[in-house]
């Protein structure tokens, strides 16, 4: 029952910390093949998903990044001033930082620095539910700190329990590197155990063909799973935020003609998925290896979808899944007019998970694809 005591709310808000104020920084290298705008917008969305308030941003155009401070020392001082005026608590840096650049930049801008990988790891830490997911994220966080020499410095501990320090990381910032190494070994062993158990469970299943949903984060994979499974009450979690799904779910789905499949939801992908995460989640993702067919879902209402599709294909290739039989599923077509729909690739299956459009077509396409896989 809800607590209706007004005092209770007063106390809660008194204790609740205000959201951290983040200042965003990027160096724009003017690369025409990879324009900054969509990736920077994605970076801001990742930042917001961690719960921070974005109070300002600065984009510095440079032919190449400054080897010492990333942005150049003059710009760094400007950032320090702006961030101070805006009372920022944390500096979020879009570009990859070398450990030395991080240290130098922190000397000029006296704020904890959080980079894109740390943001993604933080969101993962917030969303991991299963034991395996939590172990995977903690391992990835520790490995990232190890390789970037983060954690022994004072910066993050000053931040205390905010973004970049969430999850199984906090006290650990003070722990010396040997303790981190020992923890990494222990986590690795625990993960191995969890995986063995899962492998045993998996070998007990079997039967129906195995189909997996893959795709960029937030394109509607879990929504499609729910729509196809027609689950009442037992829905996979759906949310308008990156990385809503971390733990793989598996549902039985009737696809017509007296036939069923096992349909798996997976963690969403993102451009330049941090290698620590890819490695940590490799075992989960390699389960895709046993899939008979992949459904590659894209958000066709996002003008950026071709870039997202290419990123997903690159990650699939890295996981040695490029040759899997795959169906391209263009989701969210409820947001597109006729012209935009007609411009989509001819082989794509057009659907809307939320508007329940094209789902029968999708079922039929899965049946057909499975038949060619079986007979081929
Ligand atoms: N307009 C529209 N919105 C959709 C459709 N399908 C999903 N969405 C919305 O898109 C958002 C993301 O949906 P999810 O199903 O959580 O996406 P996901 O691919 O599982 O995302 P992650 O698990 O974070 O990778 C939610 O707000 C959904 O309601 C659709 O067909 N049309
Ligand atoms: Mg999902």
Short mmCIF file of C-alpha atoms and ligand atoms in Angstrom, two decimals:
data_model
loop_
_atom_site.label_atom_id
_atom_site.label_comp_id
_atom_site.label_asym_id
_atom_site.label_seq_id
_atom_site.Cartn_x
_atom_site.Cartn_y
_atom_site.Cartn_z
CA UNK A 1 0.00 0.00 0.00
CA UNK A 2 1.17 3.50 -0.76
CA UNK A 3 2.49 5.50 2.12
CA UNK A 4 0.24 8.54 2.40
CA UNK A 5 2.04 10.22 5.24
CA UNK A 6 3.06 13.67 3.88
CA UNK A 7 5.99 13.65 6.30
CA UNK A 8 7.21 10.54 4.57
CA UNK A 9 7.45 12.35 1.24
CA UNK A 10 9.10 15.35 2.82
CA UNK A 11 11.73 13.10 4.28
CA UNK A 12 12.23 11.24 1.05
CA UNK A 13 12.80 14.37 -0.99
CA UNK A 14 15.11 15.73 1.67
CA UNK A 15 17.29 12.67 1.42
CA UNK A 16 16.97 12.10 -2.30
CA UNK A 17 20.02 13.59 -3.98
CA UNK A 18 19.35 16.00 -6.83
CA UNK A 19 20.17 14.52 -10.21
CA UNK A 20 23.80 14.91 -11.13
CA UNK A 21 24.47 17.79 -13.50
CA UNK A 22 26.41 16.71 -16.54
CA UNK A 23 28.40 18.77 -19.00
CA UNK A 24 28.90 17.05 -22.36
CA UNK A 25 31.98 17.47 -24.52
CA UNK A 26 32.89 16.15 -27.96
CA UNK A 27 35.62 16.68 -30.49
CA UNK A 28 34.22 16.82 -34.01
CA UNK A 29 36.84 15.52 -36.41
CA UNK A 30 34.68 16.42 -39.41
CA UNK A 31 34.65 12.84 -40.68
CA UNK A 32 32.11 12.81 -43.52
CA UNK A 33 31.72 9.06 -43.42
CA UNK A 34 30.75 9.22 -39.74
CA UNK A 35 29.03 12.54 -39.01
CA UNK A 36 29.02 13.53 -35.37
CA UNK A 37 25.39 14.63 -35.00
CA UNK A 38 23.57 11.26 -34.80
CA UNK A 39 26.25 9.70 -32.63
CA UNK A 40 26.34 12.69 -30.32
CA UNK A 41 22.54 12.60 -29.99
CA UNK A 42 22.86 8.94 -29.07
CA UNK A 43 25.55 9.82 -26.52
CA UNK A 44 23.19 12.36 -24.92
CA UNK A 45 20.44 9.74 -24.80
CA UNK A 46 22.82 7.34 -23.05
CA UNK A 47 23.68 10.07 -20.55
CA UNK A 48 20.01 10.76 -19.83
CA UNK A 49 19.36 7.05 -19.40
CA UNK A 50 21.79 7.02 -16.49
CA UNK A 51 19.60 9.61 -14.77
CA UNK A 52 21.75 12.72 -15.08
CA UNK A 53 20.54 16.15 -16.09
CA UNK A 54 22.42 17.61 -19.05
CA UNK A 55 23.20 21.23 -18.19
CA UNK A 56 25.46 22.10 -21.10
CA UNK A 57 27.49 20.85 -23.99
CA UNK A 58 30.45 21.95 -26.04
CA UNK A 59 31.59 20.64 -29.40
CA UNK A 60 35.12 21.41 -30.50
CA UNK A 61 35.99 21.13 -34.19
CA UNK A 62 39.53 19.85 -34.67
CA UNK A 63 41.39 18.12 -37.52
CA UNK A 64 42.64 15.57 -34.98
CA UNK A 65 42.34 15.16 -31.22
CA UNK A 66 44.91 16.82 -28.99
CA UNK A 67 47.25 14.09 -27.73
CA UNK A 68 47.67 15.79 -24.36
CA UNK A 69 44.19 16.93 -23.32
CA UNK A 70 41.94 15.67 -26.14
CA UNK A 71 40.37 19.11 -26.70
CA UNK A 72 43.45 21.33 -26.41
CA UNK A 73 44.46 23.12 -23.24
CA UNK A 74 42.81 26.45 -24.13
CA UNK A 75 39.51 24.75 -24.81
CA UNK A 76 39.89 22.68 -21.68
CA UNK A 77 40.15 25.87 -19.59
CA UNK A 78 37.05 27.22 -21.35
CA UNK A 79 35.22 24.00 -20.48
CA UNK A 80 36.35 24.31 -16.86
CA UNK A 81 34.87 27.82 -16.65
CA UNK A 82 31.60 26.92 -18.35
CA UNK A 83 31.20 23.82 -16.21
CA UNK A 84 31.78 25.86 -13.08
CA UNK A 85 29.20 28.49 -14.08
CA UNK A 86 26.70 25.73 -14.74
CA UNK A 87 27.55 23.98 -11.49
CA UNK A 88 28.24 20.75 -13.31
CA UNK A 89 29.15 17.70 -11.22
CA UNK A 90 30.51 15.53 -13.97
CA UNK A 91 32.15 15.89 -17.37
CA UNK A 92 30.96 13.46 -20.01
CA UNK A 93 33.36 13.00 -22.88
CA UNK A 94 32.18 11.55 -26.18
CA UNK A 95 35.52 10.62 -27.73
CA UNK A 96 37.78 7.80 -26.61
CA UNK A 97 40.26 9.01 -24.02
CA UNK A 98 43.71 7.63 -23.45
CA UNK A 99 44.60 7.33 -19.77
CA UNK A 100 47.09 10.19 -20.08
CA UNK A 101 44.55 12.48 -21.75
CA UNK A 102 42.08 11.66 -19.01
CA UNK A 103 44.54 12.58 -16.28
CA UNK A 104 45.60 15.81 -17.99
CA UNK A 105 42.05 16.89 -18.71
CA UNK A 106 41.05 16.18 -15.13
CA UNK A 107 43.83 18.46 -13.94
CA UNK A 108 42.32 21.38 -15.87
CA UNK A 109 38.65 20.54 -15.41
CA UNK A 110 38.35 19.47 -11.80
CA UNK A 111 35.45 17.12 -12.37
CA UNK A 112 35.12 13.37 -12.64
CA UNK A 113 35.26 12.31 -16.26
CA UNK A 114 32.82 9.76 -17.56
CA UNK A 115 33.23 8.40 -21.07
CA UNK A 116 30.86 6.61 -23.42
CA UNK A 117 31.93 3.14 -22.34
CA UNK A 118 31.41 4.03 -18.68
CA UNK A 119 27.91 5.30 -19.50
CA UNK A 120 27.00 2.09 -21.27
CA UNK A 121 28.45 -0.01 -18.46
CA UNK A 122 26.48 2.06 -15.96
CA UNK A 123 23.19 1.48 -17.78
CA UNK A 124 23.98 -2.22 -17.96
CA UNK A 125 24.69 -2.26 -14.23
CA UNK A 126 21.33 -0.63 -13.55
CA UNK A 127 19.43 -3.06 -15.73
CA UNK A 128 21.09 -6.41 -15.07
CA UNK A 129 18.70 -8.68 -13.19
CA UNK A 130 19.99 -12.21 -13.53
CA UNK A 131 23.01 -13.46 -11.63
CA UNK A 132 24.80 -14.03 -14.91
CA UNK A 133 24.01 -10.54 -16.18
CA UNK A 134 25.27 -8.94 -12.98
CA UNK A 135 28.48 -10.97 -13.02
CA UNK A 136 29.06 -10.07 -16.66
CA UNK A 137 28.63 -6.36 -16.02
CA UNK A 138 30.82 -6.28 -12.95
CA UNK A 139 33.53 -8.11 -14.83
CA UNK A 140 33.31 -5.65 -17.72
CA UNK A 141 33.46 -2.66 -15.34
CA UNK A 142 36.50 -3.98 -13.54
CA UNK A 143 38.31 -4.82 -16.76
CA UNK A 144 37.60 -1.37 -18.11
CA UNK A 145 38.98 0.27 -14.99
CA UNK A 146 42.02 -1.94 -15.12
CA UNK A 147 42.88 -1.09 -18.69
CA UNK A 148 42.16 2.62 -18.31
CA UNK A 149 43.75 3.06 -14.92
CA UNK A 150 40.51 4.39 -13.50
CA UNK A 151 39.65 3.66 -9.94
CA UNK A 152 42.75 4.43 -8.02
CA UNK A 153 42.31 8.16 -8.58
CA UNK A 154 40.25 10.39 -6.35
CA UNK A 155 37.92 11.64 -9.04
CA UNK A 156 35.33 8.90 -9.04
CA UNK A 157 35.31 8.43 -5.30
CA UNK A 158 34.56 12.13 -4.92
CA UNK A 159 31.56 11.57 -7.13
CA UNK A 160 30.38 8.87 -4.77
CA UNK A 161 27.67 6.50 -5.91
CA UNK A 162 26.75 8.36 -9.07
CA UNK A 163 27.12 7.52 -12.69
CA UNK A 164 30.26 5.60 -13.47
CA UNK A 165 30.44 4.29 -9.95
CA UNK A 166 27.17 2.43 -9.88
CA UNK A 167 26.83 -1.25 -9.50
CA UNK A 168 29.37 -3.51 -8.07
CA UNK A 169 32.06 -0.90 -8.28
CA UNK A 170 32.06 1.55 -5.40
CA UNK A 171 34.43 0.72 -2.57
CA UNK A 172 36.43 -0.99 -5.26
CA UNK A 173 37.67 2.35 -6.42
CA UNK A 174 39.95 2.44 -3.46
CA UNK A 175 40.97 -1.15 -3.81
CA UNK A 176 44.36 -1.64 -5.23
CA UNK A 177 44.92 -3.29 -8.52
CA UNK A 178 45.88 -6.65 -7.07
CA UNK A 179 42.54 -6.92 -5.36
CA UNK A 180 40.83 -6.01 -8.62
CA UNK A 181 42.76 -8.71 -10.42
CA UNK A 182 41.76 -11.28 -7.79
CA UNK A 183 38.13 -10.20 -8.10
CA UNK A 184 38.28 -10.52 -11.87
CA UNK A 185 39.53 -14.10 -11.53
CA UNK A 186 36.83 -14.95 -9.02
CA UNK A 187 34.07 -13.45 -11.18
CA UNK A 188 35.36 -15.33 -14.18
CA UNK A 189 35.06 -18.59 -12.25
CA UNK A 190 31.57 -17.82 -10.97
CA UNK A 191 30.43 -16.96 -14.47
CA UNK A 192 31.82 -20.22 -15.73
CA UNK A 193 29.66 -22.07 -13.16
CA UNK A 194 26.52 -20.17 -14.05
CA UNK A 195 27.15 -20.92 -17.71
CA UNK A 196 27.62 -24.62 -17.11
CA UNK A 197 24.28 -24.72 -15.33
CA UNK A 198 22.65 -22.92 -18.20
CA UNK A 199 24.21 -25.24 -20.76
CA UNK A 200 22.81 -28.21 -18.84
CA UNK A 201 19.36 -26.64 -18.81
CA UNK A 202 19.60 -25.85 -22.50
CA UNK A 203 20.49 -29.38 -23.52
CA UNK A 204 17.27 -30.46 -21.84
CA UNK A 205 15.21 -28.33 -24.22
CA UNK A 206 15.23 -28.74 -27.93
CA UNK A 207 12.58 -29.65 -30.39
CA UNK A 208 11.10 -26.51 -31.90
CA UNK A 209 13.26 -24.36 -34.18
CA UNK A 210 15.18 -21.61 -32.45
CA UNK A 211 14.74 -18.05 -33.72
CA UNK A 212 16.47 -15.04 -32.19
CA UNK A 213 15.67 -11.33 -32.31
CA UNK A 214 18.75 -9.18 -32.80
CA UNK A 215 19.19 -5.50 -33.53
CA UNK A 216 20.18 -2.08 -32.34
CA UNK A 217 19.04 -1.01 -28.90
CA UNK A 218 15.52 0.47 -28.59
CA UNK A 219 14.26 -0.70 -32.01
CA UNK A 220 11.40 -2.75 -30.54
CA UNK A 221 12.76 -6.30 -30.19
CA UNK A 222 11.05 -6.98 -26.87
CA UNK A 223 7.84 -5.39 -28.15
CA UNK A 224 7.91 -7.78 -31.09
CA UNK A 225 8.57 -10.72 -28.81
CA UNK A 226 5.54 -9.77 -26.76
CA UNK A 227 3.43 -9.25 -29.86
CA UNK A 228 4.43 -12.57 -31.41
CA UNK A 229 4.11 -14.51 -28.18
CA UNK A 230 0.83 -12.77 -27.37
CA UNK A 231 1.73 -13.14 -23.73
CA UNK A 232 -0.81 -12.06 -21.19
CA UNK A 233 0.81 -10.49 -18.17
CA UNK A 234 4.08 -12.32 -18.66
CA UNK A 235 5.57 -9.64 -20.85
CA UNK A 236 9.18 -8.96 -21.60
CA UNK A 237 10.17 -5.52 -20.33
CA UNK A 238 9.69 -2.72 -22.88
CA UNK A 239 10.92 0.83 -22.41
CA UNK A 240 11.85 3.85 -24.47
CA UNK A 241 15.47 3.84 -23.35
CA UNK A 242 18.68 2.18 -24.43
CA UNK A 243 19.41 -1.30 -23.11
CA UNK A 244 16.05 -2.03 -21.51
CA UNK A 245 16.73 -5.72 -22.07
CA UNK A 246 19.84 -7.30 -20.66
CA UNK A 247 18.87 -10.78 -19.75
CA UNK A 248 17.81 -13.01 -22.57
CA UNK A 249 14.21 -14.22 -22.50
CA UNK A 250 12.91 -17.17 -24.41
CA UNK A 251 9.25 -17.65 -25.43
CA UNK A 252 7.35 -20.27 -27.28
CA UNK A 253 5.61 -18.72 -30.27
CA UNK A 254 2.98 -20.23 -32.52
CA UNK A 255 3.74 -19.35 -36.13
CA UNK A 256 0.78 -21.03 -37.79
CA UNK A 257 0.35 -24.26 -39.67
CA UNK A 258 0.48 -26.24 -36.41
CA UNK A 259 4.04 -25.16 -35.81
CA UNK A 260 5.83 -23.36 -32.98
CA UNK A 261 9.25 -21.83 -32.54
CA UNK A 262 11.35 -20.88 -29.56
CA UNK A 263 11.88 -17.14 -29.85
CA UNK A 264 14.75 -15.45 -27.99
CA UNK A 265 15.05 -11.77 -27.13
CA UNK A 266 18.61 -10.46 -26.78
CA UNK A 267 20.50 -7.48 -25.48
CA UNK A 268 20.48 -4.61 -27.98
CA UNK A 269 23.60 -3.62 -29.86
CA UNK A 270 25.13 -0.18 -30.26
CA UNK A 271 27.82 1.38 -32.43
CA UNK A 272 31.26 0.62 -31.05
CA UNK A 273 29.91 -1.69 -28.36
CA UNK A 274 32.65 -1.53 -25.75
CA UNK A 275 34.93 -4.52 -26.21
CA UNK A 276 34.83 -5.23 -22.48
CA UNK A 277 31.08 -5.67 -22.79
CA UNK A 278 31.25 -7.69 -25.94
CA UNK A 279 33.72 -10.02 -24.26
CA UNK A 280 31.71 -10.25 -21.07
CA UNK A 281 28.51 -10.99 -22.99
CA UNK A 282 30.20 -13.17 -25.59
CA UNK A 283 28.97 -16.40 -24.07
CA UNK A 284 25.37 -15.18 -23.99
CA UNK A 285 25.64 -13.82 -27.49
CA UNK A 286 27.30 -16.93 -28.82
CA UNK A 287 24.12 -18.77 -27.95
CA UNK A 288 22.87 -17.09 -31.08
CA UNK A 289 25.07 -19.61 -32.78
CA UNK A 290 22.48 -22.33 -32.32
CA UNK A 291 19.72 -20.17 -33.82
CA UNK A 292 18.16 -21.49 -37.01
CA UNK A 293 17.14 -18.00 -38.11
CA UNK A 294 17.90 -14.47 -36.91
CA UNK A 295 15.33 -11.70 -37.09
CA UNK A 296 17.33 -8.51 -37.55
CA UNK A 297 14.97 -5.79 -36.34
CA UNK A 298 15.54 -2.16 -37.33
CA UNK A 299 13.65 0.98 -36.31
CA UNK A 300 12.59 2.15 -39.76
CA UNK A 301 11.19 5.38 -38.29
CA UNK A 302 14.67 6.44 -37.25
CA UNK A 303 16.42 8.19 -40.18
CA UNK A 304 19.63 6.82 -38.75
CA UNK A 305 18.57 3.19 -39.23
CA UNK A 306 20.98 2.32 -42.06
CA UNK A 307 23.94 3.24 -39.85
CA UNK A 308 22.46 1.23 -36.99
CA UNK A 309 21.93 -1.72 -39.28
CA UNK A 310 25.56 -1.58 -40.43
CA UNK A 311 26.75 -1.49 -36.80
CA UNK A 312 24.68 -4.54 -35.94
CA UNK A 313 26.02 -6.39 -38.98
CA UNK A 314 29.58 -5.57 -37.94
CA UNK A 315 28.96 -6.99 -34.46
CA UNK A 316 27.29 -10.09 -35.89
CA UNK A 317 30.34 -10.60 -38.10
CA UNK A 318 32.59 -10.30 -35.06
CA UNK A 319 30.51 -12.99 -33.37
CA UNK A 320 30.88 -15.16 -36.50
CA UNK A 321 27.17 -14.93 -37.16
CA UNK A 322 27.29 -13.08 -40.47
CA UNK A 323 26.31 -16.17 -42.44
CA UNK A 324 23.26 -17.05 -40.36
CA UNK A 325 19.96 -17.11 -42.26
CA UNK A 326 18.55 -13.68 -41.44
CA UNK A 327 15.29 -11.86 -42.04
CA UNK A 328 15.33 -8.06 -42.13
CA UNK A 329 12.38 -6.75 -40.11
CA UNK A 330 11.54 -3.04 -40.42
CA UNK A 331 9.61 -2.12 -37.28
CA UNK A 332 7.69 1.05 -36.27
CA UNK A 333 6.20 1.52 -39.74
CA UNK A 334 3.17 3.10 -38.05
CA UNK A 335 5.31 6.23 -38.04
CA UNK A 336 5.98 6.14 -41.78
CA UNK A 337 3.83 7.33 -44.67
CA UNK A 338 3.37 5.35 -47.89
CA UNK A 339 6.32 6.96 -49.66
CA UNK A 340 8.70 6.24 -46.80
CA UNK A 341 7.49 2.65 -46.61
CA UNK A 342 8.00 2.15 -50.34
CA UNK A 343 11.59 3.33 -49.99
CA UNK A 344 12.51 0.53 -47.59
CA UNK A 345 14.53 -2.42 -48.93
CA UNK A 346 12.31 -4.77 -50.98
CA UNK A 347 13.37 -7.86 -49.01
CA UNK A 348 12.38 -6.28 -45.69
CA UNK A 349 9.30 -7.38 -43.77
CA UNK A 350 7.39 -4.28 -42.67
CA UNK A 351 5.79 -4.45 -39.25
CA UNK A 352 4.60 -2.43 -36.33
CA UNK A 353 4.82 -4.21 -33.00
CA UNK A 354 2.74 -1.63 -31.17
CA UNK A 355 0.11 -1.07 -33.89
CA UNK A 356 -0.05 -4.83 -34.55
CA UNK A 357 0.60 -4.46 -38.25
CA UNK A 358 2.32 -7.00 -40.51
CA UNK A 359 2.64 -9.60 -37.77
CA UNK A 360 0.96 -12.33 -39.84
CA UNK A 361 3.31 -11.52 -42.72
CA UNK A 362 6.20 -11.90 -40.32
CA UNK A 363 4.94 -15.28 -39.09
CA UNK A 364 4.59 -16.46 -42.68
CA UNK A 365 8.08 -15.21 -43.53
CA UNK A 366 9.54 -17.09 -40.56
CA UNK A 367 7.78 -20.30 -41.67
CA UNK A 368 9.09 -19.86 -45.22
CA UNK A 369 12.62 -19.09 -44.10
CA UNK A 370 12.72 -22.08 -41.75
CA UNK A 371 11.54 -24.30 -44.60
CA UNK A 372 14.35 -23.15 -46.90
CA UNK A 373 16.87 -23.57 -44.05
CA UNK A 374 15.65 -27.11 -43.39
CA UNK A 375 15.56 -28.18 -46.99
CA UNK A 376 18.84 -26.44 -47.80
N1 LIG B 1 5.70 3.76 -32.70
C1 LIG B 1 6.16 2.55 -32.39
N2 LIG B 1 6.88 2.37 -31.24
C2 LIG B 1 7.34 1.12 -30.98
C3 LIG B 1 7.09 0.02 -31.83
N3 LIG B 1 7.69 -1.06 -31.30
C4 LIG B 1 8.29 -0.65 -30.15
N4 LIG B 1 8.07 0.66 -29.95
C5 LIG B 1 8.56 1.46 -28.82
O1 LIG B 1 9.98 1.54 -28.88
C6 LIG B 1 10.53 1.56 -27.55
C7 LIG B 1 11.55 0.45 -27.38
O2 LIG B 1 10.89 -0.79 -27.43
P1 LIG B 1 11.56 -2.13 -26.85
O3 LIG B 1 10.69 -3.26 -27.27
O4 LIG B 1 11.89 -1.98 -25.41
O5 LIG B 1 12.93 -2.14 -27.71
P2 LIG B 1 14.15 -3.16 -27.62
O6 LIG B 1 14.67 -3.31 -29.01
O7 LIG B 1 13.75 -4.40 -26.92
O8 LIG B 1 15.16 -2.29 -26.77
P3 LIG B 1 16.41 -2.77 -25.85
O9 LIG B 1 15.99 -3.96 -25.06
O10 LIG B 1 16.65 -1.57 -25.02
O11 LIG B 1 17.52 -3.06 -26.79
C8 LIG B 1 9.36 1.44 -26.60
O12 LIG B 1 8.99 2.74 -26.19
C9 LIG B 1 8.26 0.82 -27.48
O13 LIG B 1 6.95 1.13 -27.04
C10 LIG B 1 6.31 0.24 -33.02
O14 LIG B 1 6.04 -0.64 -33.83
N5 LIG B 1 5.88 1.53 -33.25
MG1 LIG B 2 14.43 -5.17 -25.21
#
